[in-house]
Short mmCIF file of C-alpha atoms in Angstrom, two decimals:
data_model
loop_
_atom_site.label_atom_id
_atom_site.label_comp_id
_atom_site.label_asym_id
_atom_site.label_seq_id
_atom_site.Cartn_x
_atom_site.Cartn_y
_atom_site.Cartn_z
CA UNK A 1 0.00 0.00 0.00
CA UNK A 2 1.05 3.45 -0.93
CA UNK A 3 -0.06 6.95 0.84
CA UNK A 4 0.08 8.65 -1.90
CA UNK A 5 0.51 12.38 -0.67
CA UNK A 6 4.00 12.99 -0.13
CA UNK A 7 5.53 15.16 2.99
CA UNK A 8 5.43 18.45 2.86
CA UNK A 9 4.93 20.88 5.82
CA UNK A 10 1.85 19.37 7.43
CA UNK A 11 2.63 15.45 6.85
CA UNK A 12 5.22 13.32 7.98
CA UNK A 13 6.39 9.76 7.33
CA UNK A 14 8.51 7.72 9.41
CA UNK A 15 9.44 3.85 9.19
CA UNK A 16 9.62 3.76 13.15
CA UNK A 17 8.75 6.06 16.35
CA UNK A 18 11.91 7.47 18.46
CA UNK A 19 11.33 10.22 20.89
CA UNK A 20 12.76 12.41 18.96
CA UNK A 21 9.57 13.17 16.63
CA UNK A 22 8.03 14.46 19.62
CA UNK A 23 9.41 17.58 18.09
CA UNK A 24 7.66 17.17 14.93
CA UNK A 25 4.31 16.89 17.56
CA UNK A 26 5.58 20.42 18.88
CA UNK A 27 5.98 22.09 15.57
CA UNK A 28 2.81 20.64 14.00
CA UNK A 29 0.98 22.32 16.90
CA UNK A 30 2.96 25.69 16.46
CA UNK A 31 2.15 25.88 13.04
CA UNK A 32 -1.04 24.77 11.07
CA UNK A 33 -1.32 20.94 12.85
CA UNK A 34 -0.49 17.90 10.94
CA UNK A 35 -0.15 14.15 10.60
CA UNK A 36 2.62 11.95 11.47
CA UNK A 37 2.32 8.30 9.95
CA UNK A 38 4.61 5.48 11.89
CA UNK A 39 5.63 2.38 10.08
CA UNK A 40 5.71 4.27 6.58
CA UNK A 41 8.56 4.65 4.32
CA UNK A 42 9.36 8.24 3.01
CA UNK A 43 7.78 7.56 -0.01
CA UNK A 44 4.68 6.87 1.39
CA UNK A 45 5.12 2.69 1.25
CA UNK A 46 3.17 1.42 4.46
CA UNK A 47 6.39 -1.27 6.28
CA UNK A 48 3.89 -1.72 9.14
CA UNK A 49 4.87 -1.86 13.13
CA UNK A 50 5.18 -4.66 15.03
CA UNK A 51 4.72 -2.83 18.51
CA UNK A 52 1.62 -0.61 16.89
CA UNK A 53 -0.62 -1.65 20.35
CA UNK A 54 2.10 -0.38 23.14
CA UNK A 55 3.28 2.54 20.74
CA UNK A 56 -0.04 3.85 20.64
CA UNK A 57 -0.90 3.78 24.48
CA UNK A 58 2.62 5.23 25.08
CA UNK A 59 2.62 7.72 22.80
CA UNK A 60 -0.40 10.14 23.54
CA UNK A 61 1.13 9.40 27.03
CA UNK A 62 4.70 11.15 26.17
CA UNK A 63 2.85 13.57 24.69
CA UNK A 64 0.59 14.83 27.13
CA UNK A 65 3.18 14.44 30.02
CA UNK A 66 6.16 16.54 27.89
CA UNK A 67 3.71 19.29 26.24
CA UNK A 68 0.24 18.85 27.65
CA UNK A 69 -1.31 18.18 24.07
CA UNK A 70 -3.84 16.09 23.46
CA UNK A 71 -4.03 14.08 20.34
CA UNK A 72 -5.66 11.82 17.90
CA UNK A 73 -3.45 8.25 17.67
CA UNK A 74 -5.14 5.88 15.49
CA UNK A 75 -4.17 2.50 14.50
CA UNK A 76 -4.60 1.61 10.98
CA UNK A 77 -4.28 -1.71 8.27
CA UNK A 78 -3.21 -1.44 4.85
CA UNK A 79 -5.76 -1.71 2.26
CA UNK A 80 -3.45 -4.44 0.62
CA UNK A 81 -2.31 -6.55 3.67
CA UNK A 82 -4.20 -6.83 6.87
CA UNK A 83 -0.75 -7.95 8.66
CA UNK A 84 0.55 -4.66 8.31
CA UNK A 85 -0.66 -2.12 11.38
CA UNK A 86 0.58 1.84 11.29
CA UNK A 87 -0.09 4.24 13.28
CA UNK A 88 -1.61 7.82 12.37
CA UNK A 89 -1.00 10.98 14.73
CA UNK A 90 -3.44 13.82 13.77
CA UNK A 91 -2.20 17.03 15.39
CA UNK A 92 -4.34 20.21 15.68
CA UNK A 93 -3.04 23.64 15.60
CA UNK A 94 -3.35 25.35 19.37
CA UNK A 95 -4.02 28.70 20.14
CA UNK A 96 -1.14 29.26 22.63
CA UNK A 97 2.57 28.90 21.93
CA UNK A 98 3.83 25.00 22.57
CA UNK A 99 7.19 24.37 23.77
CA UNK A 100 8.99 20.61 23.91
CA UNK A 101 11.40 20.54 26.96
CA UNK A 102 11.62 24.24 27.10
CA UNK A 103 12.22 24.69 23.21
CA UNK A 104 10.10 26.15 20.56
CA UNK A 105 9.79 23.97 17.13
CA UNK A 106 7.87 25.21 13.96
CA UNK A 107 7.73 23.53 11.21
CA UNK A 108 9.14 25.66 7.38
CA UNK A 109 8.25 23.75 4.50
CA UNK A 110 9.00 20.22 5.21
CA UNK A 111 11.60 20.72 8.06
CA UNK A 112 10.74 20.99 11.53
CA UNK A 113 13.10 23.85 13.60
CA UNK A 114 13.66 25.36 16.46
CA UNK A 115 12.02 28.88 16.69
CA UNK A 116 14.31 31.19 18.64
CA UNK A 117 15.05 35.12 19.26
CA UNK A 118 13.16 37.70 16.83
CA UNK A 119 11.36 34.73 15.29
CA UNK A 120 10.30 33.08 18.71
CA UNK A 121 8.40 36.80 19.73
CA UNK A 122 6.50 36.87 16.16
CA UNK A 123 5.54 33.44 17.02
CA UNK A 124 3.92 34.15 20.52
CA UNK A 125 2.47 37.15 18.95
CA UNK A 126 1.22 34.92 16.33
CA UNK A 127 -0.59 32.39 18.32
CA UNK A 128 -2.07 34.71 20.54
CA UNK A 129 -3.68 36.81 17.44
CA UNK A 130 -1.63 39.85 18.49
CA UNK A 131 0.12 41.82 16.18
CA UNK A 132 3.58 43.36 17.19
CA UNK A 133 2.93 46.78 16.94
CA UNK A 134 -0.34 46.27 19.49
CA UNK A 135 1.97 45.06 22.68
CA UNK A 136 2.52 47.93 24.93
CA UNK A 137 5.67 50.22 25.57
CA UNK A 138 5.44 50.80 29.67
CA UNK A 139 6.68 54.19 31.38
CA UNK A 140 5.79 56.70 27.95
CA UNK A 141 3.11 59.49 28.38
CA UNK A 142 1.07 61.55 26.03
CA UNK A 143 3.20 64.38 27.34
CA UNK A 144 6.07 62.72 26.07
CA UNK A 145 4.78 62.68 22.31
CA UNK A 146 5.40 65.09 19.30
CA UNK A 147 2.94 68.24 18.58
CA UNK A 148 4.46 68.00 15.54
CA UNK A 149 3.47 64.63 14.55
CA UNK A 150 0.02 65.73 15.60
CA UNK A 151 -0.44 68.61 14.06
CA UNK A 152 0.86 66.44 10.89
CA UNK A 153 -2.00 64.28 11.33
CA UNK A 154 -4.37 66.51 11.96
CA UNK A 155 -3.96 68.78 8.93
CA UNK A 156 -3.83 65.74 6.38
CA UNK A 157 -6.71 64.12 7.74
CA UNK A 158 -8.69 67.46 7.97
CA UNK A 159 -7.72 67.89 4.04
CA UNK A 160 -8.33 64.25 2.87
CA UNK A 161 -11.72 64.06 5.07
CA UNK A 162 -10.77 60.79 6.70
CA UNK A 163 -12.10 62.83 10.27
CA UNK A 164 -13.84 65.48 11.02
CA UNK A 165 -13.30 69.07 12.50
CA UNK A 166 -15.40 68.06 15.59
CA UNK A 167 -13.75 64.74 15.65
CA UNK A 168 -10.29 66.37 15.50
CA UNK A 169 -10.72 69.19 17.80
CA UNK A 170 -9.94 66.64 21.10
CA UNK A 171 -7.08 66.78 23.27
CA UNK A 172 -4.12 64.07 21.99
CA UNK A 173 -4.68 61.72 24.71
CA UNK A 174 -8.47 61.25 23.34
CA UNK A 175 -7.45 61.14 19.80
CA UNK A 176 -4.86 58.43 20.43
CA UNK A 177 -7.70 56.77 22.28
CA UNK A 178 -9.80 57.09 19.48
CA UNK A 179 -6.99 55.64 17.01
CA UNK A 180 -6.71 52.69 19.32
CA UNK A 181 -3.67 53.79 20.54
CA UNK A 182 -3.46 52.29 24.20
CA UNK A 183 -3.71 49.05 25.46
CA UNK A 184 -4.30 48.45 29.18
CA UNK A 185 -3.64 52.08 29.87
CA UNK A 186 0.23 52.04 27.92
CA UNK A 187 0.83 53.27 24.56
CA UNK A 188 1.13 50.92 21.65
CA UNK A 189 4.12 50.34 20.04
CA UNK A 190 2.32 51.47 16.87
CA UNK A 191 1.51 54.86 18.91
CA UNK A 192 5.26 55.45 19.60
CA UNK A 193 6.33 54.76 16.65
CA UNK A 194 4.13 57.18 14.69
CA UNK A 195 3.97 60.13 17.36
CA UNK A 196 6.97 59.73 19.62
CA UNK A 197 9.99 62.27 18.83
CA UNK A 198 12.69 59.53 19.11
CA UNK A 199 11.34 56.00 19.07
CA UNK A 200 14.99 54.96 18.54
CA UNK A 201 15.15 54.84 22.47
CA UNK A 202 12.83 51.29 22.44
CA UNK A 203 13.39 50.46 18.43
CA UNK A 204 16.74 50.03 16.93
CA UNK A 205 17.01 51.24 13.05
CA UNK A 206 13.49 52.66 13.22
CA UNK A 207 14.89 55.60 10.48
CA UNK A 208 15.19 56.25 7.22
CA UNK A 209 18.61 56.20 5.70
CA UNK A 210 19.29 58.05 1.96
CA UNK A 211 22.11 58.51 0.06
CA UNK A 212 23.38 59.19 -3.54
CA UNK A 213 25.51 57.06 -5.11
CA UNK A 214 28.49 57.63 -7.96
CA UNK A 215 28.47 53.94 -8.85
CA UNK A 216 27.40 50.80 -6.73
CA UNK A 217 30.28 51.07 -4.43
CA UNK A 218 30.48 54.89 -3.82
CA UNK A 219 28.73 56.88 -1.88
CA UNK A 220 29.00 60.86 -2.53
CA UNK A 221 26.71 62.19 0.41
CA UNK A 222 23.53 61.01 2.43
CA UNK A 223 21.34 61.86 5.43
CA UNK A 224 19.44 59.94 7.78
CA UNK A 225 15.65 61.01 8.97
CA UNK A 226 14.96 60.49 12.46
CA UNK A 227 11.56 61.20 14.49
CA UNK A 228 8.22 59.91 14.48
CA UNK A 229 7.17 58.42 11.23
CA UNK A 230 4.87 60.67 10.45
CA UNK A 231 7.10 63.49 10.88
CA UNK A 232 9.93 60.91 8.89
CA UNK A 233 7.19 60.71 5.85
CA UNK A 234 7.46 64.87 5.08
CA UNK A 235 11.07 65.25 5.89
CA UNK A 236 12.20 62.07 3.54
CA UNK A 237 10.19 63.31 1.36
CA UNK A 238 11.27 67.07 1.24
CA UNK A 239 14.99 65.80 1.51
CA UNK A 240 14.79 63.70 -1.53
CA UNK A 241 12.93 65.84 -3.79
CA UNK A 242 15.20 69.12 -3.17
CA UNK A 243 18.33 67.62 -2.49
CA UNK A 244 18.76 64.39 -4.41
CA UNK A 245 15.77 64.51 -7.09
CA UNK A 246 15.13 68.40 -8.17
CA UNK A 247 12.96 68.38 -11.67
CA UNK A 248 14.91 69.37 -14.95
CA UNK A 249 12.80 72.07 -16.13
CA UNK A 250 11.69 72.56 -19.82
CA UNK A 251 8.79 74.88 -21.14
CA UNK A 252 5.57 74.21 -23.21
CA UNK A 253 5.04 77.03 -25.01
CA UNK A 254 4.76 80.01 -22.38
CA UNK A 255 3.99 77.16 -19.57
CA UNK A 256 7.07 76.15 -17.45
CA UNK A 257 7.03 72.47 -16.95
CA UNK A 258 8.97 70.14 -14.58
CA UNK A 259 10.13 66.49 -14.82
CA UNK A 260 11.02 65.02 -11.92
CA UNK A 261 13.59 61.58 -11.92
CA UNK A 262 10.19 59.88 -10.35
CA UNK A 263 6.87 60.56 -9.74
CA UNK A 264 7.02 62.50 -6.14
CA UNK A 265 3.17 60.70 -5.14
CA UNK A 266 4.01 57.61 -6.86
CA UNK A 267 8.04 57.44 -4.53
CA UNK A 268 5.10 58.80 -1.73
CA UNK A 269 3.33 55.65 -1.79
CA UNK A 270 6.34 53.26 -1.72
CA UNK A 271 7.51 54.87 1.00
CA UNK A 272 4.67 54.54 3.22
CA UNK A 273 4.60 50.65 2.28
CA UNK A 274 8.04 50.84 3.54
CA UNK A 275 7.37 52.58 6.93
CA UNK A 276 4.46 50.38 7.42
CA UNK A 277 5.13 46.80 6.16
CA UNK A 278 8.68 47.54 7.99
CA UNK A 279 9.83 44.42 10.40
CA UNK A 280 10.86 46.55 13.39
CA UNK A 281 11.90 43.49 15.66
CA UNK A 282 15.18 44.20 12.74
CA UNK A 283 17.50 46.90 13.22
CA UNK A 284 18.17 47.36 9.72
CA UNK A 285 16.95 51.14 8.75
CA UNK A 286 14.75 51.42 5.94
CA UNK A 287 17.14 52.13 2.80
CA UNK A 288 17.05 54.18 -0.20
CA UNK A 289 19.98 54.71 -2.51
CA UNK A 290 19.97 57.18 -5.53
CA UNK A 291 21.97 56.70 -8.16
CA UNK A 292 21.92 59.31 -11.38
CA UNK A 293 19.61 56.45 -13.85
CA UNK A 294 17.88 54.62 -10.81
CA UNK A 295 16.21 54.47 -6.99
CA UNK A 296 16.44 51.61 -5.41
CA UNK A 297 14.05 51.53 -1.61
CA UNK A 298 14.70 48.74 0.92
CA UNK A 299 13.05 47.76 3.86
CA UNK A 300 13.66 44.80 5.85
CA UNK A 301 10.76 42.47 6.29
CA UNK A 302 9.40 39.37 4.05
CA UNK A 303 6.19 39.09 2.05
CA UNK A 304 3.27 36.96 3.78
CA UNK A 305 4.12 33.06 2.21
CA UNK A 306 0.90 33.36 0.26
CA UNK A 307 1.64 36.62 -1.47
CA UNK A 308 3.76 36.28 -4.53
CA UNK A 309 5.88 39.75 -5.54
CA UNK A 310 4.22 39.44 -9.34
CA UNK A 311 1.07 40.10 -7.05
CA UNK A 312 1.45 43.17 -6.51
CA UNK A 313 0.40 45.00 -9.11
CA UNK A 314 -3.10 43.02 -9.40
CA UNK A 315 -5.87 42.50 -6.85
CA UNK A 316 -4.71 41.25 -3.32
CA UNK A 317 -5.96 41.35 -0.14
CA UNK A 318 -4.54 43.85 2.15
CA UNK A 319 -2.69 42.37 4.66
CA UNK A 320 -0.21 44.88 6.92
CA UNK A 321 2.61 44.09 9.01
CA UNK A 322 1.99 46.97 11.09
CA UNK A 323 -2.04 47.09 11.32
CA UNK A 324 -2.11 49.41 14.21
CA UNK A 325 0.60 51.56 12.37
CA UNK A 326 -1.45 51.11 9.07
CA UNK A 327 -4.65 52.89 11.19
CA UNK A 328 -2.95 55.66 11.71
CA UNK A 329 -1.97 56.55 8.41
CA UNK A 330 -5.37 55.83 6.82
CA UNK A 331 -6.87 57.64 9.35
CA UNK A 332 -4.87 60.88 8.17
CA UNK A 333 -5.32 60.25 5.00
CA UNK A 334 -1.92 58.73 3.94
CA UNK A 335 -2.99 55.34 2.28
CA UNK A 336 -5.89 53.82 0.95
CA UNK A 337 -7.38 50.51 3.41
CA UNK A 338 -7.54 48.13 0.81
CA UNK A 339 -4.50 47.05 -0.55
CA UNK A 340 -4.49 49.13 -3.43
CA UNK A 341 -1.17 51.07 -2.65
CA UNK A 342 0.28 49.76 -6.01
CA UNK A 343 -2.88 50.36 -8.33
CA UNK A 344 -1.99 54.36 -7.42
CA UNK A 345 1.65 54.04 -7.99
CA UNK A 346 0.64 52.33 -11.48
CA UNK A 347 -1.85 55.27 -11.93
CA UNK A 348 0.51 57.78 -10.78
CA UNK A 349 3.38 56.66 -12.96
CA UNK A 350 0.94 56.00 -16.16
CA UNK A 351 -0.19 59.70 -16.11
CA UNK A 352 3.71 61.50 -16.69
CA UNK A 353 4.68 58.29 -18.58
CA UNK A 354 6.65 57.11 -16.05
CA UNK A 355 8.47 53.93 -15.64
CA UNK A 356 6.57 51.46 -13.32
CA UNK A 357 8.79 50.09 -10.58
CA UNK A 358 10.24 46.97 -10.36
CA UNK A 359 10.05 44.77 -6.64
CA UNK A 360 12.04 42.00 -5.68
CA UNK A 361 12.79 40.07 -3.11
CA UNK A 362 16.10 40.93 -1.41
CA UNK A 363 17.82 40.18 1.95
CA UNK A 364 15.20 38.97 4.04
CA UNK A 365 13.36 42.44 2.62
CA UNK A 366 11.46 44.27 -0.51
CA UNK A 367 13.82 46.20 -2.52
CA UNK A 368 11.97 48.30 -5.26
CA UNK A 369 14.15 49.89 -8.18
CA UNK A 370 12.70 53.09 -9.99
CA UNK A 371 14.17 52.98 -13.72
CA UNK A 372 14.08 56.92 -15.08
CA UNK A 373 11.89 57.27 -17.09
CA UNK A 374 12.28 58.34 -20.84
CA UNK A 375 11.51 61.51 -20.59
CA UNK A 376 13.59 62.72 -18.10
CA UNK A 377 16.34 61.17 -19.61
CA UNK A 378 15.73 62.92 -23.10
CA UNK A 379 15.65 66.00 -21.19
CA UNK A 380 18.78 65.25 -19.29
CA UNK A 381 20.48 64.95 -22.32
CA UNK A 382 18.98 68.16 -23.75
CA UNK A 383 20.77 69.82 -20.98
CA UNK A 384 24.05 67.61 -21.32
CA UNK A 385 23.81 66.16 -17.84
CA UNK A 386 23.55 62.58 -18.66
CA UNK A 387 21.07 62.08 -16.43
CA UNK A 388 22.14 62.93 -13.55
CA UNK A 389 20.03 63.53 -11.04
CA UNK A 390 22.84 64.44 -8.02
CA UNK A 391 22.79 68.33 -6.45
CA UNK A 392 25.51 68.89 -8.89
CA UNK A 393 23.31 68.52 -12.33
CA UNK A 394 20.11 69.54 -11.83
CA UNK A 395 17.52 72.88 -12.58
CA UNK A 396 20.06 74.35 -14.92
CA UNK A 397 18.88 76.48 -17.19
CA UNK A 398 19.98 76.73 -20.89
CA UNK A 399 22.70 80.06 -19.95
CA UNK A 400 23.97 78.41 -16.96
CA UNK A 401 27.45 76.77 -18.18
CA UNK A 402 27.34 72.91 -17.30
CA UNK A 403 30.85 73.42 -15.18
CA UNK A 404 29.30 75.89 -12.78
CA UNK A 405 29.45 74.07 -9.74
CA UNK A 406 33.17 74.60 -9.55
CA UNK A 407 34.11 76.48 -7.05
CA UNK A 408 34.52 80.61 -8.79
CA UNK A 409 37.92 82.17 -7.91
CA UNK A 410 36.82 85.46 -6.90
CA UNK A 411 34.04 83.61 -4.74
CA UNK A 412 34.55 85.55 -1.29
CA UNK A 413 35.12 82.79 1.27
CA UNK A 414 31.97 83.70 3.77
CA UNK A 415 29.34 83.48 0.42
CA UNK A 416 30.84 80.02 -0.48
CA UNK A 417 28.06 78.24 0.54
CA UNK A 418 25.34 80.37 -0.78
CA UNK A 419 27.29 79.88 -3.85
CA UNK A 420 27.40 76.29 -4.10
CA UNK A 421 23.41 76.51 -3.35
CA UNK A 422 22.76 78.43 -6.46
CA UNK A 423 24.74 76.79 -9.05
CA UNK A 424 22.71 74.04 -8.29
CA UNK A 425 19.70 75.84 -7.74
CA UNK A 426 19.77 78.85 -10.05
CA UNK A 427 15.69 79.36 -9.60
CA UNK A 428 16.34 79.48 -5.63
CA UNK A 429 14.82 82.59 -3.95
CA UNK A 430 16.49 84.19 -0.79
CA UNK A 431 13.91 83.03 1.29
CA UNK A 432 14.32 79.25 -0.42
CA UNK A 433 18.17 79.77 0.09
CA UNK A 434 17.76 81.11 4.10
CA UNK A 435 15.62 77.61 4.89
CA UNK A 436 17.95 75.29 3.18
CA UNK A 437 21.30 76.90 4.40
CA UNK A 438 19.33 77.22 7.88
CA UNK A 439 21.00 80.96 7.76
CA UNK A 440 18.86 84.54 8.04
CA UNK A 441 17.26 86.41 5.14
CA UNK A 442 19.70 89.73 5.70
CA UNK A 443 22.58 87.08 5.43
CA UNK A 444 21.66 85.77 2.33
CA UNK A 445 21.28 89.08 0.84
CA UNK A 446 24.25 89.97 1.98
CA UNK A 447 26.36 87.26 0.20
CA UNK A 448 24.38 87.80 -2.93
CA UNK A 449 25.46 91.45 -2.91
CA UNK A 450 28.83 90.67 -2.46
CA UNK A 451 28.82 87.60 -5.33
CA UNK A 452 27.45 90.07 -7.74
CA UNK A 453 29.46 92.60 -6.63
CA UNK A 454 32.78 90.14 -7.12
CA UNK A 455 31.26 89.33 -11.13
CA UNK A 456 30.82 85.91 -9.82
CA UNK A 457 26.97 85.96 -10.40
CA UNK A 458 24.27 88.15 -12.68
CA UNK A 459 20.60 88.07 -12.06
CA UNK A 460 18.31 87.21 -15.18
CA UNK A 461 14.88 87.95 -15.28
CA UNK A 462 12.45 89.26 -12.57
CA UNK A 463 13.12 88.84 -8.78
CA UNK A 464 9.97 86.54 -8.85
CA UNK A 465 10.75 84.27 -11.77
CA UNK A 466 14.20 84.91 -12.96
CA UNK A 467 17.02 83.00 -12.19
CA UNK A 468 20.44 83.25 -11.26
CA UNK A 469 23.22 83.21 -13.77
CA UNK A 470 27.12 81.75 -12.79
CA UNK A 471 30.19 83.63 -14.62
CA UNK A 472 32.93 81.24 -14.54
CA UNK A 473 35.55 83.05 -16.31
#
């Protein structure tokens, strides 16, 4: 007689019983349950037991006395030989983590192993239908969170109607209460996270790290966004599309136009799937590197087993990591509840003809690569910049020689900076040039003055929609 399904993660076959397998008993119940055939050959060829009537007295015995299961031990006969007894042990997933002499065991594919660290938490978690971002963070107060974060919230879910006026005009303790923000009086981990000014204090790597690369092995500079992640969504944001991804600007007909390296609400959306299907038991930062044809956004954490990557772009279920975290940027307006995060980046990306992006698996995360798109690289080349989408290439307009950025010999040594700014951002106002150099209006105008005055610059055009023009003789 033959069994003919074969192993796999929820059956077992084994020619004889040895103690031993009381691990498999442990990860069947940690996992989805099981059956465990004794007196079978691997390939499913029933050998038969001689001992079948003690082994299956003693068995449910060892179980119950080592893990306090109770199972289903049957005795069976082969359909072709009535000689041949085996036994069949039916084990039922349990609602509570299971442990075999102090040791976890699940079972991955067809292998059973022990479940330890990171993995042994999700696994509790698991069993008890918890998610991680629900368990609460003791000894942190409402007092302790960030107005900023909140007033964040607030505006965006004011603008995207997700809540009300009435609903939002509450004190922050209330609205957290309303968000589902505390559990047995403690904040959420989720709640931390999203309004706490330095969650790094309880979560490792909970930032965003960006830089901008010359090739695949050098960097040329990057920053790091700290703060609650609402707070990190605008700053990543704001850092990437001024300092690493400013549009090349062309004009149709009278109307100016500008291309951006990516979609800004499409590079939005992936990342806030980033922030939110993050693994934050993993101190690995979320990751984005820019490179002058390509952006490339990490974060660590695996796909649910059922969810294939060539799924994404097609109807899933919704399914979040981070549920709790996932409330609180639906609730403000961030994402859409239903899974269809990659439906707007395909939208977003089909209206400027952009390139769709491509996700992978990669390092126990989702990496997703943003190609340029066409466009932006025809206009790159209409400027000569190849492409490039570093501080050092971008915004230049047609009278603004391509070798500006070096450093002008009469440059006086105090405007340096404001110089440097400009070449790469001849369109920048004073009051544009004041916020990004974090310096004061009068100062600015004073190093403009003295640039101009030193032939190092010329203005072009109005004050309000000129631009700034670099002499590099």
């Amino acid at each position: 007689m033959i069994i003919t399904k074969p192993e796999n993660q929820d059956t077992e076959f084994k020619q004889s019983w040895q103690d031993e397998y009381l691990k498999w008993i442990c990860a069947f119940a940690n996992t989805k349950g099981g059956i465990i055939y004794i007196g079978v050959h691997d390939k499913g060829e029933v050998l038969g037991l001689s001992n079948f009537h003690k082994l299956s007295e003693a068995i449910p015995l060892k179980i119950r006395q080592t893990m306090g299961l109770l199972v289903d031990v049957q005795v069976l006969t082969a359909d072709d030989d009535e000689t041949k007894k085996y036994l069949r042990i039916s084990v039922e997933k349990y609602p509570f983590p299971v442990s075999y002499h102090g040791k976890y065991y699940k079972r991955i594919g067809s292998t059973t192993q022990e479940v330890i660290g990171v993995e042994l938490d999700k696994m509790i978690l698991s069993v008890q239908g918890r998610t991680w971002d629900s368990v609460p963070v003791p000894h942190v107060k409402i007092s302790d969170l960030d107005e900023r974060a909140f007033q964040i919230f607030k505006k965006r879910a004011l603008f995207t109607h997700r809540l009300t006026e009435e609903q939002l005009n509450v004190s922050n303790k209330d609205l957290i209460h309303n968000l589902h923000g505390f559990e047995n009086n403690y904040l959420t981990r989720a709640t931390v996270l999203s309004f706490h000014p330095d969650p790094e204090q309880w979560f490792t790597g909970a930032y965003v790290k960006i830089a901008y690369f010359l090739d695949e092995a050098n960097i040329l500079y990057q920053d790091e966004v700290h703060g609650p992640l609402l707070v990190q969504v605008e700053r990543a944001m704001e850092i990437i599309y001024t300092k690493y991804m400013k549009a090349l600007i062309d004009y149709d007909g009278i109307a100016r136009r500008e291309t951006y390296f990516f979609p800004h609400d499409a590079f939005r959306e992936l990342l806030l799937n980033a922030l939110i299907h993050r693994d934050y038991m993993n101190t690995a930062p979320i990751q984005i590197q820019i490179f002058k044809d390509k952006i490339d956004i990490w974060n660590i954490g695996k796909m649910p087993d059922d969810l294939k990557i060539e799924d994404l772009f097609t109807k899933h279920r919704s399914e979040p990591r981070n549920p709790n975290i996932a409330n609180v940027f639906f609730r403000c307006g961030y994402i859409e509840s239903w899974g269809r995060g990659y439906f707007k980046i395909q939208e977003l990306c089909k209206q400027v003809n952009a390139n769709l992006p491509e996700p992978e698996n990669l390092s126990g995360g989702i990496s997703v690569v943003c190609n340029a798109s066409k466009q932006y690289l025809e206009l790159a080349a209409k400027y000569g910049v190849d492409g490039d989408v570093s501080a050092d290439a971008q915004r230049l307009p047609k009278d603004c020689p391509k070798d500006a950025q070096s450093l002008h010999k009469e440059c006086p040594d105090f405007a340096q900076r404001t110089y440097e700014y400009i070449c790469s951002n001849p369109y920048a106002t004073i009051k544009e040039i004041s916020e990004k150099l974090e310096i004061g209006e009068r100062t600015v105008k004073n190093h403009l003055a003295a640039l101009k005055e030193a032939g190092v610059i010329k203005r072009a055009g109005s004050r309000t929609s000129g631009h700034w023009i670099i002499n590099n003789n």
